[in-house]
Amino acid sequence: MFLEIDQLSKSFGGLQALDRVSFEVQMGAIQALIGPNGAGKTTCFNLISGVLPPSAGSIRLMGQEISGLPPHQIARLGLARTFQNIQLFGGMTVLENVLVGQHIHLHGGLVATLCNLPDIRRQEQRAKTFVRELLDFVGLADKETWSADSLAYGEQRRLEIARALALQPRLLLLDEPAAGMNPRETEDLMALIAAIQERDITVLLIEHDMNLVMNISKRIVVFDQGRVIAQGPPRAIRQNPQVIEAYLGKEEDEDDV
Amino acid sequence: MTEYFLHIAIISGLYIILALSLNLIIGYCGQVSLGHAAFYGLGAYTSALITIHWQVSFFLALPVAAVVAALFGLGLGIPTLRLKDDYLAIVTLGFGVIVDLILLNLDVTGGPDGLARIPPPRLGGIDFRDKVWYLLLVALVVAFTLGLISRLVHSRHGRALKAIRDHEITARVMGINASAYKISIFTLAAGLAGLAGSLYAHYITFINPESFGLHTSILVLTMVVLGGMGSILGSVVGAGVLTILPELFRRFADYQDLAYGAMLIALLIWRPQGLLGSGKISRKFSLAKNRAKKER
């Protein structure tokens, strides 16, 4: 299995944010995590990406145990992510932001860099070419010299995705990519996620937009109060009474989430 | 009179090296250091001691001073760079005070009297007691520092540093080993300060701990903030301005520290990005950050 989450738990003091969560992600699939706010979805992402250490349980990426590794090592194993509240490098340009994502693919330590060896310059050129392709892919090619925080909201979301793709990951975690987007932007985003999947990148996403989730995910995992209460293909999830009670039923009168 | 201008130029050069190196830590890496003068002092004393006691050539003592200062930087950096903001400021401040006290109390450093008769550099027929030659020497080291730092900040390492400064967690998620970077940069900056220390010792030929205390750390910090955190040219201008201005207002020398303090506070309130900074980066350190939050 590509990604295996087994009995994963996390507590913050007395609060059990995640309680023995288990699920799997197939290689090449688009899979969604859904659930009410505070159900533990983002905590789950933070544990997978190494931002927080788990209290118990295991996370295996392509067979390798990654739980408890620091985030920069997990990134090198092929995992990239975006954040629920956009985390761009505001002091840098659009191009530089995405170049940061290429960091692990560039070689040459401090000394080689300070000597400005030809190989370093060649690598830098290659990285720029690749990054410009990515900006084109997410539709930001004409804005590479803009400062990242001067972009419109939807563009910032796409820039964050481009930056994550620059890591050339095997697994991409998207934390509420459609949050705050209008229906048109959401349509574009769905197309973008589908195109990402075609690049042989497995996508695990957290999303509240049910239209998006039901349309593009192969499987859905439903969280509630730190537990997984259901998982399966979209059709089964839609009809699961427990899910309807915990989440989907409430969605009707909480369309702002 | 020419002598006097040459002197000012040489001292400016030393402060440019100090400001540039501190800017690496503060402006590019986003870490606070209030003990930078300690590395300057360690470089000065190392260089002075080995040239006095072992008759080592200055041109060997200069890199040795840098290495020794860098090793102290590494030693301080490894345990402390996990700390953030205020805590790091306190620890580096403490380090500065400790080094100052050690220099004051050891026999080998001459205590409060310091070290005298430090040999000026000699190379072939060139006598570096001639200030023109010494200025040339300092200018070379300044050029080296400038080249090194501008190459660094425009490379992938520079991007990594800025990423750490802007959002450390995100930087780490991007595959950047933030702790290793912070420690390396702290070490490099300490080494550069050591270079400046060695140049100072062999220029003045007499050193005592007074030159390397908190006062100097704050002065260099003011230069960086005045010029603009994260701006190379800013550090050069900041160092130049704060070396030349006090010369123009010699009469008020007693109030210098007061003036630096007032200037630092005024800058942080009204122009946190400094004279030449880009503005966005220094929010972390300023009141403007809270203001921006409120506006949202």
Tab-separated table of C-alpha atoms in Angstrom, chain A residues 49 51 70-72 75-76 79-81 83 86-92 96 99-101 103-104 106-110 113-116 124 147 149 163-164 167, chain B residues 147-149 151-178 181 184-185 188 278 280-281 283:
chain	number	residue	atom	x	y	z
A	49	SER	CA	4.004	15.695	7.147
A	51	VAL	CA	4.986	19.084	11.573
A	70	PRO	CA	11.339	15.693	10.997
A	71	PRO	CA	9.401	17.375	8.173
A	72	HIS	CA	12.438	18.071	5.988
A	75	ALA	CA	9.747	15.963	2.244
A	76	ARG	CA	12.790	14.223	0.789
A	79	LEU	CA	5.724	14.171	0.387
A	80	ALA	CA	4.537	17.722	-0.189
A	81	ARG	CA	1.658	19.671	1.303
A	83	PHE	CA	-1.807	24.670	4.287
A	86	ILE	CA	-2.127	29.931	3.039
A	87	GLN	CA	1.542	29.999	4.073
A	88	LEU	CA	3.458	31.683	1.302
A	89	PHE	CA	6.860	33.301	1.729
A	90	GLY	CA	5.555	36.851	1.596
A	91	GLY	CA	8.932	38.538	1.247
A	92	MET	CA	9.737	36.643	-1.946
A	96	GLU	CA	11.293	32.417	-5.734
A	99	LEU	CA	12.081	27.726	-6.415
A	100	VAL	CA	12.107	27.058	-2.667
A	101	GLY	CA	10.135	23.917	-3.508
A	103	HIS	CA	15.445	23.042	-2.791
A	104	ILE	CA	15.789	19.302	-2.218
A	106	LEU	CA	19.397	21.176	-6.040
A	107	HIS	CA	22.819	20.070	-4.899
A	108	GLY	CA	25.986	21.788	-3.851
A	109	GLY	CA	26.766	22.875	-0.333
A	110	LEU	CA	27.634	26.303	0.941
A	113	THR	CA	27.791	27.874	-3.949
A	114	LEU	CA	30.194	30.488	-2.666
A	115	CYS	CA	32.666	29.519	-5.376
A	116	ASN	CA	29.820	29.865	-7.909
A	124	GLU	CA	19.873	26.912	-11.040
A	147	SER	CA	5.523	39.588	-4.774
A	149	ASP	CA	1.462	38.408	-1.077
A	163	ARG	CA	5.352	25.348	-4.770
A	164	ALA	CA	4.365	21.948	-3.398
A	167	LEU	CA	9.216	19.217	-4.657
B	147	GLY	CA	30.987	38.970	-2.570
B	148	LEU	CA	30.475	36.036	-0.248
B	149	ILE	CA	27.229	37.320	1.205
B	151	ARG	CA	26.460	35.101	-3.631
B	152	LEU	CA	25.021	33.327	-0.649
B	153	VAL	CA	21.758	35.237	-0.526
B	154	HIS	CA	21.163	34.869	-4.250
B	155	SER	CA	21.610	31.106	-4.198
B	156	ARG	CA	19.286	28.304	-3.163
B	157	HIS	CA	20.743	28.683	0.313
B	158	GLY	CA	19.694	32.318	0.373
B	159	ARG	CA	16.185	31.316	-0.624
B	160	ALA	CA	16.183	28.708	2.117
B	161	LEU	CA	17.218	31.326	4.667
B	162	LYS	CA	14.498	33.716	3.572
B	163	ALA	CA	11.996	30.879	3.692
B	164	ILE	CA	13.031	30.112	7.278
B	165	ARG	CA	12.689	33.788	8.109
B	166	ASP	CA	9.225	34.100	6.561
B	167	HIS	CA	7.718	30.801	7.775
B	168	GLU	CA	9.919	28.326	9.524
B	169	ILE	CA	7.462	25.428	9.587
B	170	THR	CA	6.614	25.830	5.921
B	171	ALA	CA	10.301	25.976	5.069
B	172	ARG	CA	10.834	22.680	6.881
B	173	VAL	CA	7.911	21.097	5.066
B	174	MET	CA	9.647	22.186	1.832
B	175	GLY	CA	12.580	19.964	2.752
B	176	ILE	CA	14.776	22.631	4.317
B	177	ASN	CA	16.732	21.576	7.385
B	178	ALA	CA	16.077	24.790	9.281
B	181	TYR	CA	20.869	26.354	8.268
B	184	SER	CA	25.672	27.286	9.726
B	185	ILE	CA	24.731	30.906	9.247
B	188	LEU	CA	29.598	31.916	9.257
B	278	SER	CA	12.132	46.085	1.370
B	280	LYS	CA	7.848	43.145	4.011
B	281	ILE	CA	10.473	41.174	5.795
B	283	ARG	CA	7.286	42.876	10.104
